[in-house]
Coordinates of C-alpha atoms in Angstrom, one line a residue:
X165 CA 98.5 -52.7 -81.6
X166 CA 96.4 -49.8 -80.3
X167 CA 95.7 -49.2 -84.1
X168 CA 94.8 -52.9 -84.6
X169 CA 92.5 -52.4 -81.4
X170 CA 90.5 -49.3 -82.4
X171 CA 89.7 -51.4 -85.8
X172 CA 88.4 -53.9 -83.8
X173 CA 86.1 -52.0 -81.9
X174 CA 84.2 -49.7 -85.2
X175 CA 84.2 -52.7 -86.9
X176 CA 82.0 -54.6 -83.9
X177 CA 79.9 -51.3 -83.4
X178 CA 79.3 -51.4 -87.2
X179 CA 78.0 -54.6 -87.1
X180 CA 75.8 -53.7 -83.7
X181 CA 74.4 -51.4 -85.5
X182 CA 73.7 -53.3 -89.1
X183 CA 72.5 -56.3 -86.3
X184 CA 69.9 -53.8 -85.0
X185 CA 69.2 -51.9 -88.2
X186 CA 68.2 -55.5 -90.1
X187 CA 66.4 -56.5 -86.5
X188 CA 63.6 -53.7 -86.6
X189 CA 63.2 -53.9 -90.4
X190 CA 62.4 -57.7 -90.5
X191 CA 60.1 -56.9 -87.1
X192 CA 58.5 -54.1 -88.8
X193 CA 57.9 -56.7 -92.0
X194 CA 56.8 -59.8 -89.4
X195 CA 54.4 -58.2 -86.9
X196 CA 50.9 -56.8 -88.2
X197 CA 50.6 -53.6 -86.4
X198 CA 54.3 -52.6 -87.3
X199 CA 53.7 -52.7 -91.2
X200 CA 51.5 -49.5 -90.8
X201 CA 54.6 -47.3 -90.1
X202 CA 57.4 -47.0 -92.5
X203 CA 60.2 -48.9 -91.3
X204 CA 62.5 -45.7 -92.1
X205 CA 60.6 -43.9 -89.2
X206 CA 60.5 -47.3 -86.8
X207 CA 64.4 -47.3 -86.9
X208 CA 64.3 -43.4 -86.0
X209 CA 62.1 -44.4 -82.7
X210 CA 64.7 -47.3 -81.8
X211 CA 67.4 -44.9 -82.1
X212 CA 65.9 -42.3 -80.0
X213 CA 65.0 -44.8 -77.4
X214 CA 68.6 -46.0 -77.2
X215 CA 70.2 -42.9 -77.0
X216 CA 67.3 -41.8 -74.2
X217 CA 69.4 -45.0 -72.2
X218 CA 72.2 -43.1 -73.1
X219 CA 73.6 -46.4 -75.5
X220 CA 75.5 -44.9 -78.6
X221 CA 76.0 -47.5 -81.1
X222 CA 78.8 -45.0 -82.9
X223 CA 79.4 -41.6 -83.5
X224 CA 77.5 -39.9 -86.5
X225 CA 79.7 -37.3 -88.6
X226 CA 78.7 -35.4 -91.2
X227 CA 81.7 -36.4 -93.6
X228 CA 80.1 -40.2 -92.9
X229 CA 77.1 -39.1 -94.0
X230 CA 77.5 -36.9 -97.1
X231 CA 80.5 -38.7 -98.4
X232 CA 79.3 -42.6 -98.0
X233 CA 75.5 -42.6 -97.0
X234 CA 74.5 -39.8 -99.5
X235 CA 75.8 -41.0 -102.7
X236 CA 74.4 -44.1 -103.1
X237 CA 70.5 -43.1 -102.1
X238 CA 71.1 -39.9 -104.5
X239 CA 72.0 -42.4 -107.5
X240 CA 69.3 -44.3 -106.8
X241 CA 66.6 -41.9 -106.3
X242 CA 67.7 -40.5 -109.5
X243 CA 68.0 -44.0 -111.4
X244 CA 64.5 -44.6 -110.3
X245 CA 63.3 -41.2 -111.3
X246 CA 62.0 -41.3 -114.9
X247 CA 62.6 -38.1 -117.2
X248 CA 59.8 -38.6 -119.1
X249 CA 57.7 -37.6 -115.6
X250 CA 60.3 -35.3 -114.7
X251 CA 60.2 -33.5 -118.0
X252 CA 55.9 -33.2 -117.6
X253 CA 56.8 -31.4 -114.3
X254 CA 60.5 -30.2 -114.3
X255 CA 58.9 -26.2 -114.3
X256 CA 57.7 -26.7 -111.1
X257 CA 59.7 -29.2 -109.5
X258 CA 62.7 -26.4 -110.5
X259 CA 60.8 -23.9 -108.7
X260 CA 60.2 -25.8 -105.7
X261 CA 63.9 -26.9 -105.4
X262 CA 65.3 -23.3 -106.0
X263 CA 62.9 -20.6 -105.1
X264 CA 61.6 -22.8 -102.1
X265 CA 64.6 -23.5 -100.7
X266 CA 65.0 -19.4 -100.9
X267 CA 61.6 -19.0 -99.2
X268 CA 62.5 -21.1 -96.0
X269 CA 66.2 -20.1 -95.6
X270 CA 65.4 -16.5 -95.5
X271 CA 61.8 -17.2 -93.5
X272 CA 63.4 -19.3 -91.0
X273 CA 66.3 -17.9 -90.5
X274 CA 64.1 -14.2 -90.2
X275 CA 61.5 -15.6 -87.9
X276 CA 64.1 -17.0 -85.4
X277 CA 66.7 -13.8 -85.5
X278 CA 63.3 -12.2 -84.9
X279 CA 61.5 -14.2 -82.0
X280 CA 64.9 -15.0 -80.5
X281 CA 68.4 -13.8 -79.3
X282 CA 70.2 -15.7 -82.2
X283 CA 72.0 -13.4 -84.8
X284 CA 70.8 -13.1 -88.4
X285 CA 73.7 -14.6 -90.0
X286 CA 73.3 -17.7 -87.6
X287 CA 69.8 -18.0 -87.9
X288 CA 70.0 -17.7 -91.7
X289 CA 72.6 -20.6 -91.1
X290 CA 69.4 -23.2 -89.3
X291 CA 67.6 -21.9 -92.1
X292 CA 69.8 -23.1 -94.4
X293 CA 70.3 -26.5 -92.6
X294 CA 66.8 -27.1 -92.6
X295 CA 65.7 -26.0 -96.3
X296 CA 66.5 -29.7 -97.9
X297 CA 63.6 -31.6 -97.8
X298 CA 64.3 -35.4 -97.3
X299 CA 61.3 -37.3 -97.9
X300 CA 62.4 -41.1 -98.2
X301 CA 59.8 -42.5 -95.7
X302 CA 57.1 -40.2 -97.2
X303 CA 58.3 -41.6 -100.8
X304 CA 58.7 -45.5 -99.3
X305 CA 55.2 -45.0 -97.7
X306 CA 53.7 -43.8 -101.0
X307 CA 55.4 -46.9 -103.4
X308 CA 53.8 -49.3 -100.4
X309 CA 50.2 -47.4 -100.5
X310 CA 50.8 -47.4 -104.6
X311 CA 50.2 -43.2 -104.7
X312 CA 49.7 -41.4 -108.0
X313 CA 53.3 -41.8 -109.7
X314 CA 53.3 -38.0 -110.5
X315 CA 52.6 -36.9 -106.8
X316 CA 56.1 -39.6 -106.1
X317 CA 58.1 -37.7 -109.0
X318 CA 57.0 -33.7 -107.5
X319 CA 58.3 -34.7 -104.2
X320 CA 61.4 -37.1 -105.2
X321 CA 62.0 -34.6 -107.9
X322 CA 62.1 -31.5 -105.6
X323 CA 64.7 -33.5 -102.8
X324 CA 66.7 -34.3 -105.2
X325 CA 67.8 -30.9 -106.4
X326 CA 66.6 -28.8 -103.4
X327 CA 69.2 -30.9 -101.6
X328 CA 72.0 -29.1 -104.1
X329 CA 70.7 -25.8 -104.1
X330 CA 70.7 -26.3 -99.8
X331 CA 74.1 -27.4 -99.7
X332 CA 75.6 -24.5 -101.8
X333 CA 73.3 -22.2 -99.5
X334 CA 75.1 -23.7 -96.9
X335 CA 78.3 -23.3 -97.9
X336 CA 77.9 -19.5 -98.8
X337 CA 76.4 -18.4 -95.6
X338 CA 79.2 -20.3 -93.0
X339 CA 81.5 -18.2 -94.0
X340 CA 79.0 -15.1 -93.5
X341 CA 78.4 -16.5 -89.8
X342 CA 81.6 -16.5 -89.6
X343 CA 82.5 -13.5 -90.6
X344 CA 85.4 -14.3 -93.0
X345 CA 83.1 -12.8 -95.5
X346 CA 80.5 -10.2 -96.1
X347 CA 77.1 -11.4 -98.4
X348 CA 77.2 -9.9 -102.0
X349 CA 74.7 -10.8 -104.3
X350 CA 76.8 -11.1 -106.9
X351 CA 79.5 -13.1 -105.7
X352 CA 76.7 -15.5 -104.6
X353 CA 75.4 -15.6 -107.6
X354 CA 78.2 -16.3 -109.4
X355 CA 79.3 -19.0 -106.7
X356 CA 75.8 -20.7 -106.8
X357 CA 76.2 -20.7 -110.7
X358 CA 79.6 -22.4 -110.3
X359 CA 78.6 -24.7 -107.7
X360 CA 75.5 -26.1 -109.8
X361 CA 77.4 -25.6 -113.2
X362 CA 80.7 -28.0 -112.4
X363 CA 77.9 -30.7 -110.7
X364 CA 75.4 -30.5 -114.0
X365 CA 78.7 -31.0 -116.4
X366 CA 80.4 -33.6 -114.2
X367 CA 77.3 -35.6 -113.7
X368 CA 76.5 -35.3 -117.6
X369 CA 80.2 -36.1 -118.1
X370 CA 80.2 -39.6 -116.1
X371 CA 76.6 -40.3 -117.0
X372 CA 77.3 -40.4 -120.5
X373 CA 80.7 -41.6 -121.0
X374 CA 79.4 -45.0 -118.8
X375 CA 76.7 -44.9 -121.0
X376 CA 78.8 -45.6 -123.9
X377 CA 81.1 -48.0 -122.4
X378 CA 78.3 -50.2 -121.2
X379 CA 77.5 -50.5 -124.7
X380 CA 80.3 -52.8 -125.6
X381 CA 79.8 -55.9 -123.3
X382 CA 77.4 -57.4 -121.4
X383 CA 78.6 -57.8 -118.1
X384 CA 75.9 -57.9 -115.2
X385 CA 78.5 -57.6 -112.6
X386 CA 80.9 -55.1 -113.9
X387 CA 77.8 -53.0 -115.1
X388 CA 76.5 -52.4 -111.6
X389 CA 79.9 -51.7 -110.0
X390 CA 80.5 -49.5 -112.6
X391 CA 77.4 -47.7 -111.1
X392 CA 78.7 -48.0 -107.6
X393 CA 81.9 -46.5 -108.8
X394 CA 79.9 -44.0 -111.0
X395 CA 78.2 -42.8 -107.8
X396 CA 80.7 -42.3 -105.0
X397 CA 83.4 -40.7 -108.2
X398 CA 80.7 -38.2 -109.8
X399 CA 80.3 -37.2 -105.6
X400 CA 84.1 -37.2 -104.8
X401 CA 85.3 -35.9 -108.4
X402 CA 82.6 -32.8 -108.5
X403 CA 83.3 -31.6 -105.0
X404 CA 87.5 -31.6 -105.3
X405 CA 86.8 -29.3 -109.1
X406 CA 84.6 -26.9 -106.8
X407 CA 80.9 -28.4 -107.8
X408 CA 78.1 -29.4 -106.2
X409 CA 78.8 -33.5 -105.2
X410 CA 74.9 -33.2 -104.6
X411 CA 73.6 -32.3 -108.0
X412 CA 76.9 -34.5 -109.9
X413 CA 75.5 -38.0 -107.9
X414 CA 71.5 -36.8 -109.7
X415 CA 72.5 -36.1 -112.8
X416 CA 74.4 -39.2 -113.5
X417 CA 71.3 -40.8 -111.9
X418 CA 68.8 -39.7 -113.9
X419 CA 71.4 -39.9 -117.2
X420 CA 72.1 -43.8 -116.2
X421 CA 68.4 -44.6 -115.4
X422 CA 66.9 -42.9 -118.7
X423 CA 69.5 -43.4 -121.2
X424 CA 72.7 -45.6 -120.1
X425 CA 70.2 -48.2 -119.3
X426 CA 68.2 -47.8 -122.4
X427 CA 71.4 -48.1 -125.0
X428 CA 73.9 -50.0 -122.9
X429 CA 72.1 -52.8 -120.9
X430 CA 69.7 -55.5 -122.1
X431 CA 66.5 -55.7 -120.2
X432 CA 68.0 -58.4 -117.9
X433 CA 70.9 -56.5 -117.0
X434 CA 68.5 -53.1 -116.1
X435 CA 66.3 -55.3 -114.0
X436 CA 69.5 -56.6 -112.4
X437 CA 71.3 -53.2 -111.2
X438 CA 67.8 -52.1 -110.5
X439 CA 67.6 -55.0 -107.8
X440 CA 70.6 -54.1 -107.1
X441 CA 70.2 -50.2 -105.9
X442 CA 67.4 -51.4 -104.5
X443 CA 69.0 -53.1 -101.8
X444 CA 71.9 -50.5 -101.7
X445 CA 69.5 -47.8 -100.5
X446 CA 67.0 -50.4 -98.1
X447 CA 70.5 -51.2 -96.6
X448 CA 71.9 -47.2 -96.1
X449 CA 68.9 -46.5 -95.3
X450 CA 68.6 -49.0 -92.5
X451 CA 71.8 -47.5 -91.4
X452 CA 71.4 -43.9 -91.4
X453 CA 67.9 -43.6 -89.7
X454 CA 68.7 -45.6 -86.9
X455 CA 71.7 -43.7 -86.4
X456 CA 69.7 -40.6 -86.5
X457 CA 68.2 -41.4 -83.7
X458 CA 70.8 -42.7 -81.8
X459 CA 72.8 -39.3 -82.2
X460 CA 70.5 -37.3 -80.1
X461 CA 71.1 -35.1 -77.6
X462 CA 68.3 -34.6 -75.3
X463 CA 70.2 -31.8 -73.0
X464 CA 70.6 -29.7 -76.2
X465 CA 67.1 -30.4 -77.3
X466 CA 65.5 -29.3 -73.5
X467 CA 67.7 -25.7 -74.0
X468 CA 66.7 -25.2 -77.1
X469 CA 63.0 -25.6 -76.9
X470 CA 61.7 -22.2 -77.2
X471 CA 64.2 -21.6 -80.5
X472 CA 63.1 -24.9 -81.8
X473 CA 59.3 -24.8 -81.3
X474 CA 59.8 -20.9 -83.3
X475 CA 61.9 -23.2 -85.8
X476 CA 59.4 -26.0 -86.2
X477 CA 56.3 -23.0 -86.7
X478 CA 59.0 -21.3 -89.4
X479 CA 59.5 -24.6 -91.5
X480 CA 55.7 -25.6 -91.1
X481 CA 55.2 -21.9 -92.5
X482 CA 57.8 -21.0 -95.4
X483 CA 57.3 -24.5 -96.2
X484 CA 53.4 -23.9 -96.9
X485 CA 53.9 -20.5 -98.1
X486 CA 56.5 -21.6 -101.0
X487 CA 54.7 -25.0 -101.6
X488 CA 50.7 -23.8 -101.9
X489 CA 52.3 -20.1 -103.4
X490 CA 54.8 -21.6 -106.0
X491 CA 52.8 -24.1 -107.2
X492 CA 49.8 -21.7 -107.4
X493 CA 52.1 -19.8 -110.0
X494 CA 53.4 -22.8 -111.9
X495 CA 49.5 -23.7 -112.5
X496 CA 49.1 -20.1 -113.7
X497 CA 52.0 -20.3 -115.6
X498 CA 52.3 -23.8 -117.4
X499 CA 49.1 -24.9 -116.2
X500 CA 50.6 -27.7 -114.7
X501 CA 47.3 -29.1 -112.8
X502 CA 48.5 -29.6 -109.5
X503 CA 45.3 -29.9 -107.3
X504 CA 45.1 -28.7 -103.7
X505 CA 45.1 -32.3 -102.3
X506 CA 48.7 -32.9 -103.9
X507 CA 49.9 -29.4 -102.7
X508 CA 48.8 -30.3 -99.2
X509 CA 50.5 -34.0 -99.5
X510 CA 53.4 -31.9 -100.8
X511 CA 53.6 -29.4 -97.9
X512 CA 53.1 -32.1 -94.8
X513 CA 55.3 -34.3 -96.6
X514 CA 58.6 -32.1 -96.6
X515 CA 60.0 -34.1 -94.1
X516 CA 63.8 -33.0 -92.9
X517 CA 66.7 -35.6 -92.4
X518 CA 70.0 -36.6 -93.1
X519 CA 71.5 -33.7 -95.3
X520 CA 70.0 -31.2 -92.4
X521 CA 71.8 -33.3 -89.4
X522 CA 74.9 -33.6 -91.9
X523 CA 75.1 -29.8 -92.5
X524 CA 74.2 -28.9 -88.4
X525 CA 76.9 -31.3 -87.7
X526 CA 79.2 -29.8 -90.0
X527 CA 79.3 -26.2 -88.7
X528 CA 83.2 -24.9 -88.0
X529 CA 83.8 -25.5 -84.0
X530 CA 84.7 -22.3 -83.6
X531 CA 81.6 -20.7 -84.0
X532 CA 79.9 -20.0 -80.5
X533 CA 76.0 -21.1 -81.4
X534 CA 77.2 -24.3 -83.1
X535 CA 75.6 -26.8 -80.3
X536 CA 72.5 -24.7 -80.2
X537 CA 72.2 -25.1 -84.1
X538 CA 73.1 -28.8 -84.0
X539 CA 69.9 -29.0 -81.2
X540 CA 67.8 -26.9 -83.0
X541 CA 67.9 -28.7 -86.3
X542 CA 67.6 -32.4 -84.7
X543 CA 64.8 -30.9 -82.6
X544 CA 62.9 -30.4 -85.9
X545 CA 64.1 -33.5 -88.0
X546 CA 62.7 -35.5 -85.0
X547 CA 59.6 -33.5 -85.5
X548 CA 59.3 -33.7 -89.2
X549 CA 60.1 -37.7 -88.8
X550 CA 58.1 -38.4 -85.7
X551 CA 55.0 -36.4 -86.2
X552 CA 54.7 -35.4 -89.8
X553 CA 55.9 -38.6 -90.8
X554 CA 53.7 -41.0 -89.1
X555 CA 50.5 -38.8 -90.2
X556 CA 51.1 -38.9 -93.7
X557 CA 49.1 -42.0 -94.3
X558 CA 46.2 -40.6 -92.4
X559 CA 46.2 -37.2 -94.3
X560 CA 46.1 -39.2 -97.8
X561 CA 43.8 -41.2 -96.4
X562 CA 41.1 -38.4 -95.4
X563 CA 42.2 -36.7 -99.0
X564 CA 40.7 -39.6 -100.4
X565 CA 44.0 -39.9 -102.6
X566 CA 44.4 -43.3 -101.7
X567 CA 40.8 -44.3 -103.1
X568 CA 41.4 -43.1 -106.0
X569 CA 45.0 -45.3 -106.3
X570 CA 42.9 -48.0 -105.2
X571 CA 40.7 -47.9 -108.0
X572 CA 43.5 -48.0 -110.5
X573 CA 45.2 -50.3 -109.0
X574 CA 42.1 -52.7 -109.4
X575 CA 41.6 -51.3 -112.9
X576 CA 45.4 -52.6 -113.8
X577 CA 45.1 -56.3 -112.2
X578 CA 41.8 -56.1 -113.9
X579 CA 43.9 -55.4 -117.1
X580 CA 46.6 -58.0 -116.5
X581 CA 44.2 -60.9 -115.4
X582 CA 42.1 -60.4 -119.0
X583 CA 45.8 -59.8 -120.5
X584 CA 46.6 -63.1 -119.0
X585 CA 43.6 -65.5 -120.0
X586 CA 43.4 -64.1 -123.4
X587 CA 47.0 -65.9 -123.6
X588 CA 45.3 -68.7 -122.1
X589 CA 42.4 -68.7 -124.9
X590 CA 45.2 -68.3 -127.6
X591 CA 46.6 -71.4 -126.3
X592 CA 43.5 -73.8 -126.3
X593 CA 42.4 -72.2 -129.4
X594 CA 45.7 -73.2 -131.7
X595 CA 47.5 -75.7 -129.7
X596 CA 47.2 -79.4 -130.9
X597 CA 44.7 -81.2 -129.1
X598 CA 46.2 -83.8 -127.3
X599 CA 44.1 -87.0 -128.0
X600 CA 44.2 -88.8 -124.2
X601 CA 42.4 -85.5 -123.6
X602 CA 38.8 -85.4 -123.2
X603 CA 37.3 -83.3 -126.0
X604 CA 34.6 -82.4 -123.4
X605 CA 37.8 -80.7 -121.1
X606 CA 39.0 -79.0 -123.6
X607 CA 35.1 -77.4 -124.0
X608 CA 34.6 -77.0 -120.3
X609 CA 37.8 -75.0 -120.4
X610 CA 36.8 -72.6 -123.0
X611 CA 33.5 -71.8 -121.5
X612 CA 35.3 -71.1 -117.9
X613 CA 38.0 -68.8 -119.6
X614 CA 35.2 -67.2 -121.9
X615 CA 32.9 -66.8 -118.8
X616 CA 35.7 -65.0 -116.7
X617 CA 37.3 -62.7 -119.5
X618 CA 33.1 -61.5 -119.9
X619 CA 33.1 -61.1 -115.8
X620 CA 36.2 -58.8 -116.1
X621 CA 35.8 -57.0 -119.2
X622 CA 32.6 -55.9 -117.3
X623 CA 34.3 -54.9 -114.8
X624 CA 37.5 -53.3 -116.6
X625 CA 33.7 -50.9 -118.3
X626 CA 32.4 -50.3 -114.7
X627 CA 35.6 -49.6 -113.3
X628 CA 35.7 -46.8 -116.3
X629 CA 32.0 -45.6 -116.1
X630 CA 33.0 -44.7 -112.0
X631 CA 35.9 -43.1 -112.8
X632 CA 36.8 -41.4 -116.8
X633 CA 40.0 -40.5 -116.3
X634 CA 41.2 -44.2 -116.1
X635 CA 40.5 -44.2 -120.2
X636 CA 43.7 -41.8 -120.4
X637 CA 45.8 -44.1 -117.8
X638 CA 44.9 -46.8 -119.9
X639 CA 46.3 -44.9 -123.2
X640 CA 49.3 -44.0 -121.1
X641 CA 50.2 -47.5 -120.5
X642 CA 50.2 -48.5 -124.1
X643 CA 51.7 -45.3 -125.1
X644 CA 55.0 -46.3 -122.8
X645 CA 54.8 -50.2 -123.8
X646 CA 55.2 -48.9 -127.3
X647 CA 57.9 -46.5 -126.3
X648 CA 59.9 -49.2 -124.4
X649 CA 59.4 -51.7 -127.4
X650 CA 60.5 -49.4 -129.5
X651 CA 64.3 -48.2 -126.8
X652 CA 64.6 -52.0 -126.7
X653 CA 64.9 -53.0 -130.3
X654 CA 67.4 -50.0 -131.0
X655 CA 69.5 -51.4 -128.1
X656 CA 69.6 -54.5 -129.5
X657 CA 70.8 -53.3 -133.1
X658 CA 73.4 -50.7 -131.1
X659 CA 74.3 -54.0 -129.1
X660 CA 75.3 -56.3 -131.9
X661 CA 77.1 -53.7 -133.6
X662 CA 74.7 -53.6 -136.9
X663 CA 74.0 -49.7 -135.4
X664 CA 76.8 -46.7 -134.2
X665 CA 74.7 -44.7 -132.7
X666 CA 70.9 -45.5 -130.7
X667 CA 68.2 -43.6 -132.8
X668 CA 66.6 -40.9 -132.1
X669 CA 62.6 -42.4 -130.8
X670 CA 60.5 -42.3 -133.5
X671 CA 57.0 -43.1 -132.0
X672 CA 57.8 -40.6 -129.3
X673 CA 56.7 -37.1 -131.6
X674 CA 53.8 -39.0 -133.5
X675 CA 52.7 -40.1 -130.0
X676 CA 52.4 -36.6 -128.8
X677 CA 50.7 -35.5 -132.0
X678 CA 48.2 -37.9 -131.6

């Protein structure tokens, strides 16, 4: 009965929660001044609000978080995330997501054992906490202001595997605050190698193999649970074999979104489990911000503010320091032509959340400084969310990035509307003239149709004259209609059986060459 009972009550807080989750998202879509802030960062503000009344809506753990809230947005960041932009940038993104996350665990965790009582190993441990970026209100507030898809894929990119390389930083340095174990750079080597190795071949492992078995029906409903399932068993499967759960859930992401989506699925099925995720992560999402929030602990915060103002400087700095210094190099390097405005986007943009509240939370009990970690990490998540997030807009804003999206954007409906009455042209030029119709109609119509494809092809030419480089976006987006032509047909052949294996693209390397 008492079992019965305690059922009861977390399954009425859950639905308190999803009530008031779903309640400020519709508000923040309804009322004008709302829509400015990303809903993401509106559910943070509720939950800090209610747990400044002292109202907890339900206790957050960290195995809640990284074994059912963290799975499903990884998958779908990474089903999102196309490799052909990952590819363009996957030399810096990699250095971001491994030698930054370096740069702020050892820079945080040496500015606060420096500036304050707290150990080194400990210290190292915040640093550690706080190295994963977790930008989905940055990245929600870019698709919503339609920013540059390159400056989305550097900083989705970089989360998605910085968030690996964090937890396994993690992981090694508990047991060195601890003291169960002394650091060795090889054995940490070795254990990082491990950890990344098992999540790469895991991820590969499921991504592919569900790749091929989506090949042999068409099933919109099995195909997207087989997704769900593929996302919570990559995380589950790679973390009992030793792996990174982290870096198993991207890679069968990305794998799924490039090429089990490509071969297996037809183009209604893709658009279908793409809807799909799409709602998955809105409704985590709702979930886990909110709860954020509501998990505060403002006496921890007020006796940790010296350590967490030193904390918030430290990420602000390493964050800058790896972000304006690696890309620097990766421009030297690659010349990968990342401009100073992106870099600075990039830097304020490295917001913290729920893989740094999930770690701070999961630190053993019986280490002494675990509540003044746990205050010192929310202290700056709150930060990050609160002030970094909400100023975002106004930074791209006075970086004149937005202008320039602007621009294209009108460029494209420009594009579409001419695409759209040269159909309409086609159709009064060879469709049978219908004889209760006036022949004079049928003139009047051509002239209005000619007149407005003149009025925009004019304007497609001024929009071009302003701005040059709109010539090579408009190449680019005949370059990937050919490409997707081209992945369709194959699937089609590979579907009804007339093919074993999807062909290598052909277009793809006379593309390049051209």
């Amino acid at each position: 009965m008492a079992h019965e009972t305690l059922i009861q009550a977390n399954l009425e807080k859950f639905l308190l929660v999803l009530s008031v989750s779903l309640s400020v998202v519709t508000l923040s879509r309804t009322v004008s001044f709302m829509r400015q802030i990303p809903y993401t960062l509106l559910l943070v503000i509720v939950g800090v609000l209610l747990a400044f009344e002292d109202v907890r809506l339900v206790n957050l753990s960290p195995e809640l978080i990284l074994e059912i809230f963290l799975p499903p947005l990884l998958f779908e960041a990474g089903w999102n995330l196309r490799w052909k932009d990952l590819k363009r940038d996957l030399f810096p993104v990699t250095l971001f997501a491994v030698a930054g996350v370096l740069v702020s665990v050892l820079g945080i965790g040496w500015m606060l054992a420096q500036f304050t009582d707290i150990p080194l190993a400990v210290s190292l441990l915040v640093g550690a906490s706080l190295a994963a970026t977790d930008p989905v209100s940055v990245i929600s507030l870019f698709r919503e202001l339609g920013v540059s898809r390159r400056l989305t894929t550097l900083m989705e990119g970089e989360s998605l595997f910085n968030d690996g390389v964090a937890v396994v930083a993690f992981s090694l340095l508990v047991a060195v605050a601890l003291g169960t174990e002394e650091f060795s750079v090889r054995s940490t080597i070795a254990d990082f190698a491990v950890f990344v190795g098992v999540g790469v071949g895991m991820g590969s492992a499921i991504g592919f193999g569900i790749s091929y078995l989506t090949q042999r029906f068409d099933l919109p409903l099995v195909e997207q649970s087989l997704t769900l399932v593929a996302a919570y068993g990559t995380y589950v499967i790679t973390e009992n074999l030793g792996g990174s759960g982290v870096i198993g859930v991207v890679t069968t992401g990305v794998i799924l979104g490039n090429f089990g989506s490509r071969i297996g699925m037809n183009p209604r099925t893709r658009l279908l489990v793409s809807e799909f995720w799409e709602f998955i992560a809105f409704f985590v999402n709702s979930i886990v911000f909110l709860l954020i929030g509501d998990r505060v602990q403002f006496e921890s915060l007020q006796e940790n503010l010296v350590p967490m103002g030193i904390a918030i400087a430290a990420v602000l700095l390493t964050r800058g320091i790896s972000i304006f210094g690696l890309g620097s190099l990766s421009n030297t390097l690659v010349d990968s032509k990342i401009s100073v405005k992106e870099l600075t986007v990039l830097w304020w943009g490295g917001l913290r959340g729920s893989v740094s509240i999930a770690l701070a939370l999961s630190v053993p009990a019986m280490l002494s400084q675990r509540e003044d970690i746990i205050g010192i990490v929310f202290g700056v998540v709150l930060f990050t969310l609160l002030v970094q997030g909400l100023t975002t807009k106004s930074l791209l804003q006075n970086l004149g990035l937005l202008d320039e999206q602007s621009r294209r954007e009108e460029f494209v409906e420009a594009m579409a509307r001419r695409s759209a009455l040269e159909r309409v042209l086609n159709y009064l030029e060879n469709h049978d003239r219908r004889p209760e119709i006036d022949e004079e109609f049928y003139q009047y119509q051509f002239a209005l149709v000619r007149g407005e494809l003149q009025k925009l092809q004019s304007q497609i030419e001024g929009l071009q004259k302003e701005d040059p480089d709109l010539q090579d976006y408009a190449n680019e987006i005949v370059k990937s209609k050919l490409l997707a032509i081209e992945a369709d047909t194959y699937a089609e052949f590979v579907r009804s059986g007339q093919l074993n294996k999807e062909l290598a693209p052909f277009l793809q390397e006379i593309i390049q060459e051209s």
